[in-house]
PDB file of C-alpha atoms and ligand atoms in Angstrom:
ATOM      1  CA  MET A   1      67.695  19.050  59.746  1.00 77.00           C
ATOM      2  CA  LYS A   2      64.751  21.139  58.601  1.00 89.00           C
ATOM      3  CA  LYS A   3      64.560  21.724  54.874  1.00 94.00           C
ATOM      4  CA  LYS A   4      65.160  25.324  53.854  1.00 98.00           C
ATOM      5  CA  ILE A   5      62.459  26.662  51.555  1.00 98.00           C
ATOM      6  CA  LEU A   6      62.475  29.897  49.580  1.00 98.00           C
ATOM      7  CA  ILE A   7      59.152  31.141  48.198  1.00 99.00           C
ATOM      8  CA  LEU A   8      59.478  33.673  45.399  1.00 98.00           C
ATOM      9  CA  GLY A   9      56.362  35.851  45.575  1.00 98.00           C
ATOM     10  CA  ALA A  10      55.621  35.061  49.235  1.00 98.00           C
ATOM     11  CA  SER A  11      53.632  38.287  49.647  1.00 98.00           C
ATOM     12  CA  GLY A  12      51.103  37.238  47.007  1.00 98.00           C
ATOM     13  CA  PHE A  13      47.901  35.227  47.324  1.00 98.00           C
ATOM     14  CA  ILE A  14      49.347  31.776  46.565  1.00 98.00           C
ATOM     15  CA  GLY A  15      52.878  32.503  47.832  1.00 98.00           C
ATOM     16  CA  ASN A  16      51.651  33.813  51.164  1.00 98.00           C
ATOM     17  CA  SER A  17      49.192  30.943  51.669  1.00 98.00           C
ATOM     18  CA  LEU A  18      52.159  28.620  51.044  1.00 98.00           C
ATOM     19  CA  TYR A  19      54.333  30.541  53.479  1.00 98.00           C
ATOM     20  CA  LYS A  20      51.696  30.185  56.218  1.00 98.00           C
ATOM     21  CA  GLU A  21      51.236  26.493  55.439  1.00 98.00           C
ATOM     22  CA  LEU A  22      54.952  25.645  55.480  1.00 98.00           C
ATOM     23  CA  CYS A  23      56.596  28.000  57.998  1.00 98.00           C
ATOM     24  CA  ASN A  24      55.821  25.840  61.045  1.00 97.00           C
ATOM     25  CA  TYR A  25      57.404  22.774  59.489  1.00 97.00           C
ATOM     26  CA  PHE A  26      60.330  24.093  57.450  1.00 98.00           C
ATOM     27  CA  ASP A  27      62.885  26.871  57.651  1.00 98.00           C
ATOM     28  CA  THR A  28      60.870  29.070  55.309  1.00 98.00           C
ATOM     29  CA  TYR A  29      61.894  32.314  53.580  1.00 98.00           C
ATOM     30  CA  GLY A  30      60.048  34.463  51.105  1.00 98.00           C
ATOM     31  CA  THR A  31      60.330  37.464  48.827  1.00 98.00           C
ATOM     32  CA  TYR A  32      58.069  40.505  48.575  1.00 98.00           C
ATOM     33  CA  TYR A  33      58.023  43.328  46.058  1.00 98.00           C
ATOM     34  CA  SER A  34      55.480  46.160  46.519  1.00 98.00           C
ATOM     35  CA  ASN A  35      53.844  44.907  49.723  1.00 98.00           C
ATOM     36  CA  LYS A  36      56.063  46.590  52.291  1.00 97.00           C
ATOM     37  CA  SER A  37      54.150  45.116  55.229  1.00 98.00           C
ATOM     38  CA  PHE A  38      56.689  42.278  55.037  1.00 98.00           C
ATOM     39  CA  ALA A  39      59.723  44.588  55.312  1.00 97.00           C
ATOM     40  CA  GLU A  40      60.110  44.090  59.096  1.00 97.00           C
ATOM     41  CA  ASN A  41      59.792  40.309  58.901  1.00 97.00           C
ATOM     42  CA  LYS A  42      63.260  38.714  59.082  1.00 97.00           C
ATOM     43  CA  GLN A  43      62.165  35.731  56.978  1.00 98.00           C
ATOM     44  CA  PHE A  44      61.293  38.038  54.063  1.00 98.00           C
ATOM     45  CA  LEU A  45      63.621  39.610  51.503  1.00 98.00           C
ATOM     46  CA  SER A  46      62.856  42.419  49.119  1.00 98.00           C
ATOM     47  CA  TYR A  47      63.041  41.336  45.463  1.00 98.00           C
ATOM     48  CA  ASP A  48      62.269  43.286  42.307  1.00 98.00           C
ATOM     49  CA  ILE A  49      62.322  40.934  39.345  1.00 98.00           C
ATOM     50  CA  GLU A  50      63.351  43.731  36.956  1.00 98.00           C
ATOM     51  CA  GLU A  51      66.119  45.258  39.055  1.00 98.00           C
ATOM     52  CA  ASP A  52      67.525  42.655  41.429  1.00 98.00           C
ATOM     53  CA  ASP A  53      69.814  39.716  40.823  1.00 96.00           C
ATOM     54  CA  ILE A  54      68.138  36.489  41.924  1.00 97.00           C
ATOM     55  CA  PHE A  55      71.581  34.951  42.623  1.00 97.00           C
ATOM     56  CA  GLN A  56      72.036  37.350  45.542  1.00 97.00           C
ATOM     57  CA  ILE A  57      68.825  36.132  47.148  1.00 98.00           C
ATOM     58  CA  LEU A  58      69.822  32.513  46.500  1.00 98.00           C
ATOM     59  CA  GLU A  59      73.275  33.018  47.999  1.00 98.00           C
ATOM     60  CA  LYS A  60      71.773  34.605  51.097  1.00 98.00           C
ATOM     61  CA  VAL A  61      69.181  31.902  51.716  1.00 98.00           C
ATOM     62  CA  ARG A  62      70.872  28.827  50.177  1.00 98.00           C
ATOM     63  CA  PRO A  63      67.546  26.980  49.866  1.00 98.00           C
ATOM     64  CA  ASP A  64      67.004  23.226  49.476  1.00 97.00           C
ATOM     65  CA  PHE A  65      63.681  24.000  47.838  1.00 98.00           C
ATOM     66  CA  ILE A  66      62.523  26.977  45.767  1.00 98.00           C
ATOM     67  CA  ILE A  67      58.863  27.631  45.018  1.00 98.00           C
ATOM     68  CA  SER A  68      58.215  30.115  42.230  1.00 99.00           C
ATOM     69  CA  ALA A  69      54.862  31.900  42.653  1.00 98.00           C
ATOM     70  CA  LEU A  70      55.726  35.193  40.970  1.00 98.00           C
ATOM     71  CA  ARG A  71      54.046  37.638  38.710  1.00 98.00           C
ATOM     72  CA  GLY A  72      55.747  40.549  36.983  1.00 97.00           C
ATOM     73  CA  ASP A  73      57.214  41.552  33.642  1.00 98.00           C
ATOM     74  CA  PHE A  74      57.328  38.512  31.334  1.00 98.00           C
ATOM     75  CA  THR A  75      60.841  39.099  29.949  1.00 98.00           C
ATOM     76  CA  ALA A  76      62.142  39.519  33.491  1.00 98.00           C
ATOM     77  CA  GLN A  77      60.371  36.300  34.543  1.00 98.00           C
ATOM     78  CA  VAL A  78      62.126  34.384  31.739  1.00 98.00           C
ATOM     79  CA  GLN A  79      65.473  35.878  32.756  1.00 98.00           C
ATOM     80  CA  ALA A  80      64.964  35.091  36.460  1.00 98.00           C
ATOM     81  CA  HIS A  81      63.992  31.492  35.710  1.00 98.00           C
ATOM     82  CA  THR A  82      66.986  31.073  33.391  1.00 98.00           C
ATOM     83  CA  HIS A  83      69.130  32.055  36.387  1.00 98.00           C
ATOM     84  CA  LEU A  84      67.213  29.627  38.592  1.00 98.00           C
ATOM     85  CA  MET A  85      68.107  26.797  36.171  1.00 98.00           C
ATOM     86  CA  GLU A  86      71.784  27.760  36.412  1.00 98.00           C
ATOM     87  CA  TYR A  87      71.561  27.683  40.193  1.00 98.00           C
ATOM     88  CA  LEU A  88      69.790  24.294  40.167  1.00 98.00           C
ATOM     89  CA  SER A  89      72.451  22.772  37.951  1.00 97.00           C
ATOM     90  CA  LYS A  90      75.171  23.713  40.441  1.00 97.00           C
ATOM     91  CA  HIS A  91      73.436  23.146  43.780  1.00 97.00           C
ATOM     92  CA  ASN A  92      71.577  20.444  45.614  1.00 97.00           C
ATOM     93  CA  CYS A  93      68.244  22.192  45.240  1.00 97.00           C
ATOM     94  CA  LYS A  94      64.800  21.596  43.755  1.00 98.00           C
ATOM     95  CA  LEU A  95      62.392  24.016  42.033  1.00 98.00           C
ATOM     96  CA  TYR A  96      58.589  23.884  42.201  1.00 98.00           C
ATOM     97  CA  PHE A  97      56.958  26.170  39.639  1.00 99.00           C
ATOM     98  CA  ILE A  98      53.344  27.327  39.887  1.00 98.00           C
ATOM     99  CA  SER A  99      52.219  26.943  36.304  1.00 98.00           C
ATOM    100  CA  SER A 100      48.719  27.115  34.880  1.00 98.00           C
ATOM    101  CA  ALA A 101      46.075  25.192  32.984  1.00 98.00           C
ATOM    102  CA  ASN A 102      46.562  27.916  30.362  1.00 98.00           C
ATOM    103  CA  VAL A 103      49.540  25.992  28.939  1.00 98.00           C
ATOM    104  CA  PHE A 104      46.797  24.059  27.117  1.00 97.00           C
ATOM    105  CA  ASP A 105      44.550  26.963  26.146  1.00 96.00           C
ATOM    106  CA  ALA A 106      44.942  26.341  22.417  1.00 95.00           C
ATOM    107  CA  TYR A 107      43.250  22.935  22.779  1.00 88.00           C
ATOM    108  CA  SER A 108      39.541  23.201  23.236  1.00 90.00           C
ATOM    109  CA  LYS A 109      37.983  19.841  22.496  1.00 94.00           C
ATOM    110  CA  PHE A 110      39.258  17.793  25.449  1.00 95.00           C
ATOM    111  CA  PRO A 111      40.651  18.237  28.932  1.00 97.00           C
ATOM    112  CA  SER A 112      44.442  17.854  29.116  1.00 98.00           C
ATOM    113  CA  TYR A 113      46.647  15.456  31.070  1.00 98.00           C
ATOM    114  CA  GLU A 114      50.184  15.649  32.440  1.00 98.00           C
ATOM    115  CA  THR A 115      52.095  14.282  29.454  1.00 97.00           C
ATOM    116  CA  ASP A 116      50.009  15.973  26.757  1.00 98.00           C
ATOM    117  CA  LYS A 117      51.872  18.413  24.570  1.00 97.00           C
ATOM    118  CA  THR A 118      51.398  22.008  25.659  1.00 98.00           C
ATOM    119  CA  LEU A 119      50.102  24.665  23.249  1.00 97.00           C
ATOM    120  CA  SER A 120      48.820  28.114  24.053  1.00 97.00           C
ATOM    121  CA  GLU A 121      47.248  31.017  22.216  1.00 96.00           C
ATOM    122  CA  SER A 122      47.775  33.493  25.042  1.00 97.00           C
ATOM    123  CA  ILE A 123      50.973  35.324  25.964  1.00 98.00           C
ATOM    124  CA  TYR A 124      50.423  34.224  29.580  1.00 98.00           C
ATOM    125  CA  GLY A 125      50.162  30.566  28.564  1.00 98.00           C
ATOM    126  CA  ARG A 126      53.191  30.881  26.300  1.00 98.00           C
ATOM    127  CA  LEU A 127      55.273  32.363  29.142  1.00 98.00           C
ATOM    128  CA  LYS A 128      54.367  29.415  31.353  1.00 98.00           C
ATOM    129  CA  ILE A 129      55.264  26.978  28.544  1.00 98.00           C
ATOM    130  CA  ARG A 130      58.620  28.666  28.048  1.00 98.00           C
ATOM    131  CA  ILE A 131      59.531  28.297  31.723  1.00 98.00           C
ATOM    132  CA  GLU A 132      58.173  24.721  31.838  1.00 98.00           C
ATOM    133  CA  ASN A 133      60.352  23.810  28.845  1.00 98.00           C
ATOM    134  CA  MET A 134      63.464  25.160  30.572  1.00 98.00           C
ATOM    135  CA  MET A 135      62.613  22.998  33.568  1.00 98.00           C
ATOM    136  CA  MET A 136      62.117  19.883  31.461  1.00 98.00           C
ATOM    137  CA  ARG A 137      65.689  20.170  30.235  1.00 98.00           C
ATOM    138  CA  MET A 138      66.956  19.843  33.823  1.00 98.00           C
ATOM    139  CA  PRO A 139      67.578  16.479  35.543  1.00 98.00           C
ATOM    140  CA  LYS A 140      64.099  15.084  36.295  1.00 97.00           C
ATOM    141  CA  SER A 141      64.413  14.922  40.071  1.00 97.00           C
ATOM    142  CA  LYS A 142      65.231  18.640  40.310  1.00 98.00           C
ATOM    143  CA  THR A 143      61.919  20.132  39.277  1.00 98.00           C
ATOM    144  CA  ALA A 144      58.169  19.889  39.636  1.00 98.00           C
ATOM    145  CA  ILE A 145      55.684  21.694  37.424  1.00 98.00           C
ATOM    146  CA  LEU A 146      52.447  22.353  39.289  1.00 98.00           C
ATOM    147  CA  ARG A 147      49.657  23.219  36.843  1.00 98.00           C
ATOM    148  CA  VAL A 148      46.920  25.044  38.669  1.00 98.00           C
ATOM    149  CA  PRO A 149      43.448  26.111  37.456  1.00 98.00           C
ATOM    150  CA  MET A 150      41.549  29.181  38.765  1.00 98.00           C
ATOM    151  CA  VAL A 151      42.033  29.331  42.529  1.00 98.00           C
ATOM    152  CA  PHE A 152      38.983  30.172  44.655  1.00 98.00           C
ATOM    153  CA  GLY A 153      38.591  30.346  48.462  1.00 97.00           C
ATOM    154  CA  ASN A 154      37.187  32.843  50.974  1.00 95.00           C
ATOM    155  CA  THR A 155      40.237  35.115  50.857  1.00 95.00           C
ATOM    156  CA  SER A 156      41.088  34.663  47.180  1.00 98.00           C
ATOM    157  CA  PRO A 157      41.226  37.761  44.972  1.00 98.00           C
ATOM    158  CA  ARG A 158      38.638  36.113  42.700  1.00 97.00           C
ATOM    159  CA  VAL A 159      36.060  35.699  45.467  1.00 97.00           C
ATOM    160  CA  LYS A 160      36.820  39.123  46.934  1.00 97.00           C
ATOM    161  CA  GLU A 161      36.190  40.679  43.527  1.00 97.00           C
ATOM    162  CA  LEU A 162      33.001  38.675  43.131  1.00 97.00           C
ATOM    163  CA  LYS A 163      31.744  39.944  46.517  1.00 95.00           C
ATOM    164  CA  THR A 164      32.525  43.540  45.559  1.00 96.00           C
ATOM    165  CA  LEU A 165      30.594  43.193  42.287  1.00 97.00           C
ATOM    166  CA  LEU A 166      27.660  41.573  44.099  1.00 96.00           C
ATOM    167  CA  ASP A 167      27.593  44.330  46.724  1.00 94.00           C
ATOM    168  CA  SER A 168      27.587  47.066  44.109  1.00 95.00           C
ATOM    169  CA  ASN A 169      25.193  45.177  41.838  1.00 94.00           C
ATOM    170  CA  GLU A 170      27.581  45.313  38.926  1.00 97.00           C
ATOM    171  CA  PRO A 171      27.559  42.703  36.142  1.00 97.00           C
ATOM    172  CA  ILE A 172      29.530  39.505  36.628  1.00 98.00           C
ATOM    173  CA  GLU A 173      31.169  37.916  33.595  1.00 97.00           C
ATOM    174  CA  VAL A 174      30.444  34.241  32.979  1.00 98.00           C
ATOM    175  CA  PHE A 175      31.590  32.020  30.103  1.00 97.00           C
ATOM    176  CA  PRO A 176      28.681  29.678  29.301  1.00 96.00           C
ATOM    177  CA  ASN A 177      30.694  27.576  26.836  1.00 95.00           C
ATOM    178  CA  LEU A 178      33.745  27.135  28.983  1.00 96.00           C
ATOM    179  CA  ILE A 179      34.264  23.835  30.814  1.00 97.00           C
ATOM    180  CA  ILE A 180      36.861  24.067  33.570  1.00 98.00           C
ATOM    181  CA  ASN A 181      38.203  22.485  36.688  1.00 98.00           C
ATOM    182  CA  VAL A 182      38.913  24.655  39.722  1.00 98.00           C
ATOM    183  CA  THR A 183      40.642  24.592  43.091  1.00 98.00           C
ATOM    184  CA  ASN A 184      40.883  26.518  46.345  1.00 98.00           C
ATOM    185  CA  ASP A 185      43.807  27.806  48.390  1.00 98.00           C
ATOM    186  CA  ASP A 186      43.353  25.342  51.284  1.00 98.00           C
ATOM    187  CA  LYS A 187      43.492  22.202  49.149  1.00 98.00           C
ATOM    188  CA  LEU A 188      46.299  23.553  46.978  1.00 98.00           C
ATOM    189  CA  MET A 189      48.406  24.240  50.085  1.00 98.00           C
ATOM    190  CA  GLN A 190      47.832  20.728  51.452  1.00 98.00           C
ATOM    191  CA  GLN A 191      48.797  19.267  48.085  1.00 98.00           C
ATOM    192  CA  VAL A 192      52.022  21.257  47.776  1.00 98.00           C
ATOM    193  CA  HIS A 193      52.928  20.437  51.404  1.00 98.00           C
ATOM    194  CA  TYR A 194      52.470  16.749  50.635  1.00 98.00           C
ATOM    195  CA  LEU A 195      54.587  16.956  47.459  1.00 98.00           C
ATOM    196  CA  ILE A 196      57.420  18.634  49.382  1.00 97.00           C
ATOM    197  CA  ASN A 197      57.235  16.116  52.244  1.00 97.00           C
ATOM    198  CA  GLN A 198      57.427  13.268  49.759  1.00 97.00           C
ATOM    199  CA  ASP A 199      60.195  14.965  47.780  1.00 96.00           C
ATOM    200  CA  LYS A 200      58.126  14.503  44.622  1.00 98.00           C
ATOM    201  CA  TYR A 201      59.137  15.694  41.174  1.00 98.00           C
ATOM    202  CA  GLY A 202      57.503  15.701  37.754  1.00 98.00           C
ATOM    203  CA  ILE A 203      54.279  17.229  36.474  1.00 98.00           C
ATOM    204  CA  TYR A 204      51.193  17.593  38.674  1.00 98.00           C
ATOM    205  CA  HIS A 205      47.713  18.752  37.725  1.00 98.00           C
ATOM    206  CA  LEU A 206      46.378  20.268  40.931  1.00 98.00           C
ATOM    207  CA  GLY A 207      42.726  20.966  40.230  1.00 98.00           C
ATOM    208  CA  SER A 208      39.360  19.428  41.073  1.00 98.00           C
ATOM    209  CA  THR A 209      38.996  15.884  39.761  1.00 97.00           C
ATOM    210  CA  ASP A 210      35.730  16.804  38.024  1.00 97.00           C
ATOM    211  CA  LEU A 211      34.651  19.397  35.483  1.00 98.00           C
ATOM    212  CA  VAL A 212      32.011  22.107  35.483  1.00 98.00           C
ATOM    213  CA  HIS A 213      30.738  24.832  33.183  1.00 98.00           C
ATOM    214  CA  HIS A 214      32.158  28.189  34.269  1.00 98.00           C
ATOM    215  CA  GLU A 215      28.677  29.753  34.326  1.00 97.00           C
ATOM    216  CA  ASP A 216      27.219  26.981  36.517  1.00 98.00           C
ATOM    217  CA  PHE A 217      30.138  27.150  38.927  1.00 98.00           C
ATOM    218  CA  ILE A 218      29.897  30.927  39.355  1.00 98.00           C
ATOM    219  CA  LYS A 219      26.078  30.755  39.770  1.00 98.00           C
ATOM    220  CA  GLU A 220      26.377  28.054  42.466  1.00 97.00           C
ATOM    221  CA  LEU A 221      29.151  29.955  44.190  1.00 98.00           C
ATOM    222  CA  ILE A 222      27.020  33.120  44.275  1.00 97.00           C
ATOM    223  CA  LYS A 223      24.118  31.133  45.775  1.00 96.00           C
ATOM    224  CA  ARG A 224      26.486  29.874  48.443  1.00 96.00           C
ATOM    225  CA  LEU A 225      27.675  33.418  49.249  1.00 95.00           C
ATOM    226  CA  GLY A 226      24.183  34.686  50.088  1.00 94.00           C
ATOM    227  CA  ASN A 227      20.857  35.859  48.793  1.00 92.00           C
ATOM    228  CA  PHE A 228      21.983  37.851  45.774  1.00 94.00           C
ATOM    229  CA  HIS A 229      20.262  38.592  42.486  1.00 92.00           C
ATOM    230  CA  PRO A 230      23.286  39.006  40.285  1.00 95.00           C
ATOM    231  CA  LEU A 231      23.497  40.563  36.876  1.00 94.00           C
ATOM    232  CA  LEU A 232      25.287  38.023  34.700  1.00 97.00           C
ATOM    233  CA  LYS A 233      27.114  39.099  31.568  1.00 97.00           C
ATOM    234  CA  LYS A 234      27.395  36.059  29.339  1.00 97.00           C
ATOM    235  CA  VAL A 235      30.555  36.041  27.266  1.00 96.00           C
ATOM    236  CA  TYR A 236      30.587  33.662  24.315  1.00 93.00           C
ATOM    237  CA  THR A 237      34.043  33.113  22.849  1.00 85.00           C
ATOM    238  CA  THR A 238      33.042  30.155  20.654  1.00 84.00           C
ATOM    239  CA  ASN A 239      29.820  28.499  19.514  1.00 87.00           C
ATOM    240  CA  GLU A 240      30.767  25.104  20.890  1.00 93.00           C
ATOM    241  CA  ASP A 241      31.793  23.996  24.359  1.00 95.00           C
ATOM    242  CA  ARG A 242      35.466  24.648  25.039  1.00 95.00           C
ATOM    243  CA  TYR A 243      37.630  22.944  27.677  1.00 96.00           C
ATOM    244  CA  LEU A 244      40.205  24.716  29.813  1.00 97.00           C
ATOM    245  CA  ALA A 245      41.030  21.943  32.217  1.00 97.00           C
ATOM    246  CA  ALA A 246      44.145  20.102  33.366  1.00 97.00           C
ATOM    247  CA  LEU A 247      43.183  16.776  34.920  1.00 98.00           C
ATOM    248  CA  PRO A 248      45.431  14.231  36.671  1.00 97.00           C
ATOM    249  CA  LYS A 249      45.999  10.819  35.119  1.00 97.00           C
ATOM    250  CA  LYS A 250      49.645   9.798  35.578  1.00 97.00           C
ATOM    251  CA  ASN A 251      50.438  11.549  38.869  1.00 98.00           C
ATOM    252  CA  LYS A 252      47.309  11.125  40.988  1.00 97.00           C
ATOM    253  CA  LEU A 253      47.382  12.297  44.581  1.00 98.00           C
ATOM    254  CA  PRO A 254      46.088  10.234  47.536  1.00 98.00           C
ATOM    255  CA  LYS A 255      42.283  10.307  47.953  1.00 97.00           C
ATOM    256  CA  ASN A 256      42.279  12.713  50.923  1.00 98.00           C
ATOM    257  CA  LEU A 257      44.116  15.287  48.805  1.00 98.00           C
ATOM    258  CA  ARG A 258      41.623  15.233  45.945  1.00 98.00           C
ATOM    259  CA  ILE A 259      38.726  17.676  45.711  1.00 97.00           C
ATOM    260  CA  THR A 260      35.544  18.137  43.699  1.00 98.00           C
ATOM    261  CA  PHE A 261      34.111  21.448  42.471  1.00 98.00           C
ATOM    262  CA  GLN A 262      31.112  21.006  44.787  1.00 98.00           C
ATOM    263  CA  GLU A 263      33.414  20.731  47.820  1.00 97.00           C
ATOM    264  CA  ILE A 264      35.093  23.937  46.689  1.00 98.00           C
ATOM    265  CA  ILE A 265      31.723  25.729  46.531  1.00 98.00           C
ATOM    266  CA  ASP A 266      30.697  24.340  49.946  1.00 97.00           C
ATOM    267  CA  HIS A 267      33.925  25.586  51.488  1.00 95.00           C
ATOM    268  CA  HIS A 268      32.916  29.232  50.967  1.00 93.00           C
ATOM    269  CA  LEU A 269      31.297  31.175  53.768  1.00 89.00           C
ATOM    270  CA  MET A 270      28.158  33.290  53.510  1.00 83.00           C
ATOM    271  CA  VAL A 271      28.766  37.011  53.201  1.00 76.00           C
ATOM    272  CA  ASP A 272      27.592  38.897  56.374  1.00 67.00           C
TER     273      ASP A 272
HETATM  274  N1  LIG B 301      45.569  32.907  41.412  1.00 63.73           N
HETATM  275  C1  LIG B 301      45.243  32.005  40.476  1.00 63.73           C
HETATM  276  O1  LIG B 301      44.050  31.703  40.258  1.00 63.73           O
HETATM  277  C2  LIG B 301      46.365  31.291  39.712  1.00 63.73           C
HETATM  278  C3  LIG B 301      46.024  30.196  38.900  1.00 63.73           C
HETATM  279  C4  LIG B 301      47.046  29.520  38.200  1.00 63.73           C
HETATM  280  C5  LIG B 301      48.362  29.937  38.321  1.00 63.73           C
HETATM  281  N2  LIG B 301      48.657  31.005  39.104  1.00 63.73           N
HETATM  282  C6  LIG B 301      50.077  31.421  39.183  1.00 63.73           C
HETATM  283  O2  LIG B 301      50.503  31.485  40.527  1.00 63.73           O
HETATM  284  C7  LIG B 301      51.491  32.514  40.681  1.00 63.73           C
HETATM  285  C8  LIG B 301      51.075  33.423  41.837  1.00 63.73           C
HETATM  286  O3  LIG B 301      49.808  33.984  41.542  1.00 63.73           O
HETATM  287  P1  LIG B 301      48.959  34.820  42.620  1.00 63.73           P
HETATM  288  O4  LIG B 301      47.549  34.753  42.192  1.00 63.73           O
HETATM  289  O5  LIG B 301      49.343  34.410  43.990  1.00 63.73           O
HETATM  290  O6  LIG B 301      49.525  36.308  42.295  1.00 63.73           O
HETATM  291  P2  LIG B 301      49.658  37.588  43.231  1.00 63.73           P
HETATM  292  O7  LIG B 301      48.751  37.509  44.407  1.00 63.73           O
HETATM  293  O8  LIG B 301      49.544  38.763  42.328  1.00 63.73           O
HETATM  294  O9  LIG B 301      51.174  37.479  43.766  1.00 63.73           O
HETATM  295  C9  LIG B 301      52.254  37.726  42.909  1.00 63.73           C
HETATM  296  C10 LIG B 301      53.552  37.748  43.693  1.00 63.73           C
HETATM  297  O10 LIG B 301      54.599  38.194  42.815  1.00 63.73           O
HETATM  298  C11 LIG B 301      55.220  39.357  43.359  1.00 63.73           C
HETATM  299  N3  LIG B 301      55.599  40.282  42.307  1.00 63.73           N
HETATM  300  C12 LIG B 301      54.784  40.980  41.462  1.00 63.73           C
HETATM  301  N4  LIG B 301      55.510  41.785  40.661  1.00 63.73           N
HETATM  302  C13 LIG B 301      56.822  41.592  41.008  1.00 63.73           C
HETATM  303  C14 LIG B 301      58.046  42.172  40.558  1.00 63.73           C
HETATM  304  N5  LIG B 301      58.081  43.116  39.600  1.00 63.73           N
HETATM  305  N6  LIG B 301      59.193  41.754  41.154  1.00 63.73           N
HETATM  306  C15 LIG B 301      59.184  40.807  42.129  1.00 63.73           C
HETATM  307  N7  LIG B 301      58.044  40.228  42.604  1.00 63.73           N
HETATM  308  C16 LIG B 301      56.870  40.633  42.040  1.00 63.73           C
HETATM  309  C17 LIG B 301      54.178  39.991  44.268  1.00 63.73           C
HETATM  310  O11 LIG B 301      54.807  40.827  45.234  1.00 63.73           O
HETATM  311  P3  LIG B 301      54.019  42.095  45.931  1.00 63.73           P
HETATM  312  O12 LIG B 301      52.610  41.616  46.192  1.00 63.73           O
HETATM  313  O13 LIG B 301      54.813  42.348  47.198  1.00 63.73           O
HETATM  314  O14 LIG B 301      54.085  43.213  44.959  1.00 63.73           O
HETATM  315  C18 LIG B 301      53.538  38.739  44.874  1.00 63.73           C
HETATM  316  O15 LIG B 301      54.354  38.246  45.915  1.00 63.73           O
HETATM  317  C19 LIG B 301      51.591  33.233  39.338  1.00 63.73           C
HETATM  318  O16 LIG B 301      52.716  32.752  38.650  1.00 63.73           O
HETATM  319  C20 LIG B 301      50.316  32.812  38.603  1.00 63.73           C
HETATM  320  O17 LIG B 301      50.530  32.742  37.205  1.00 63.73           O
HETATM  321  C21 LIG B 301      47.705  31.691  39.798  1.00 63.73           C
END
């Protein structure tokens, strides 16, 4: 029997990459909100986080696996995930939540690892922490928290925006003091596919295994994209180096599923 997977936010960048990765192997369903190009696709259901009842979607699909890759109003996200916890407690079903390295954005002196205490200064980071904490109160085997850093890749919104700025010779913001890890859509999809195949649960830090200064990474990426002479706008948020990085220690993935920031740069194609 094929596992039934429901991706919440399957019309988005990460959700849709996941849909494409998984649909040939699993009975995969997804939700869309404003992107009506999915309306004719029988595997897709319309879902408005502020108006619709998530239980109705869950009853229709009856998934074995839910992947949450949503954006939208924060209060509505908390409400929807509260309902997801109720569903999990009553059904044989697992939830994977796309969280973020921002759950650690209040710590600046070190990179963070899976079991470190979360603390955030941003409302985005605090939303992620709130949903993570709900998940941690569930039976362990029912949930996985996937903490993801900035996602790059040829079709990523970040790289598309970078190309637009380069083309129009507009300034590109870099953070010289910020030390990060990064990932791309291809590696992230392989990693999530592996975790589902292995029925894994727990906390995973799905970023490059090494660290880089944001400014250096963006400069190298621009070099890779072509012969540009970019205008860089250096943004200093602190005087000292600051880390925004979630590294794996406890839950390491097999070697072929790890990636370095240089491999991520090399994976980008030159702009025509
Ligand atoms: N991209 C990154 O670098 C990154 C890094 C770390 C974590 N994450 C997390 O990964 C998740 C997905 O991010 P993404 O970059 O793929 O975002 P995205 O491309 O903006 O996709 C967001 C998804 O949520 C749906 N959505 C938005 N508003 C909604 C609403 N009111 N009701 C129902 N659905 C709604 C969108 O549907 P429509 O497109 O149809 O409107 C889309 O399917 C987010 O939780 C984000 O925090 C992303």
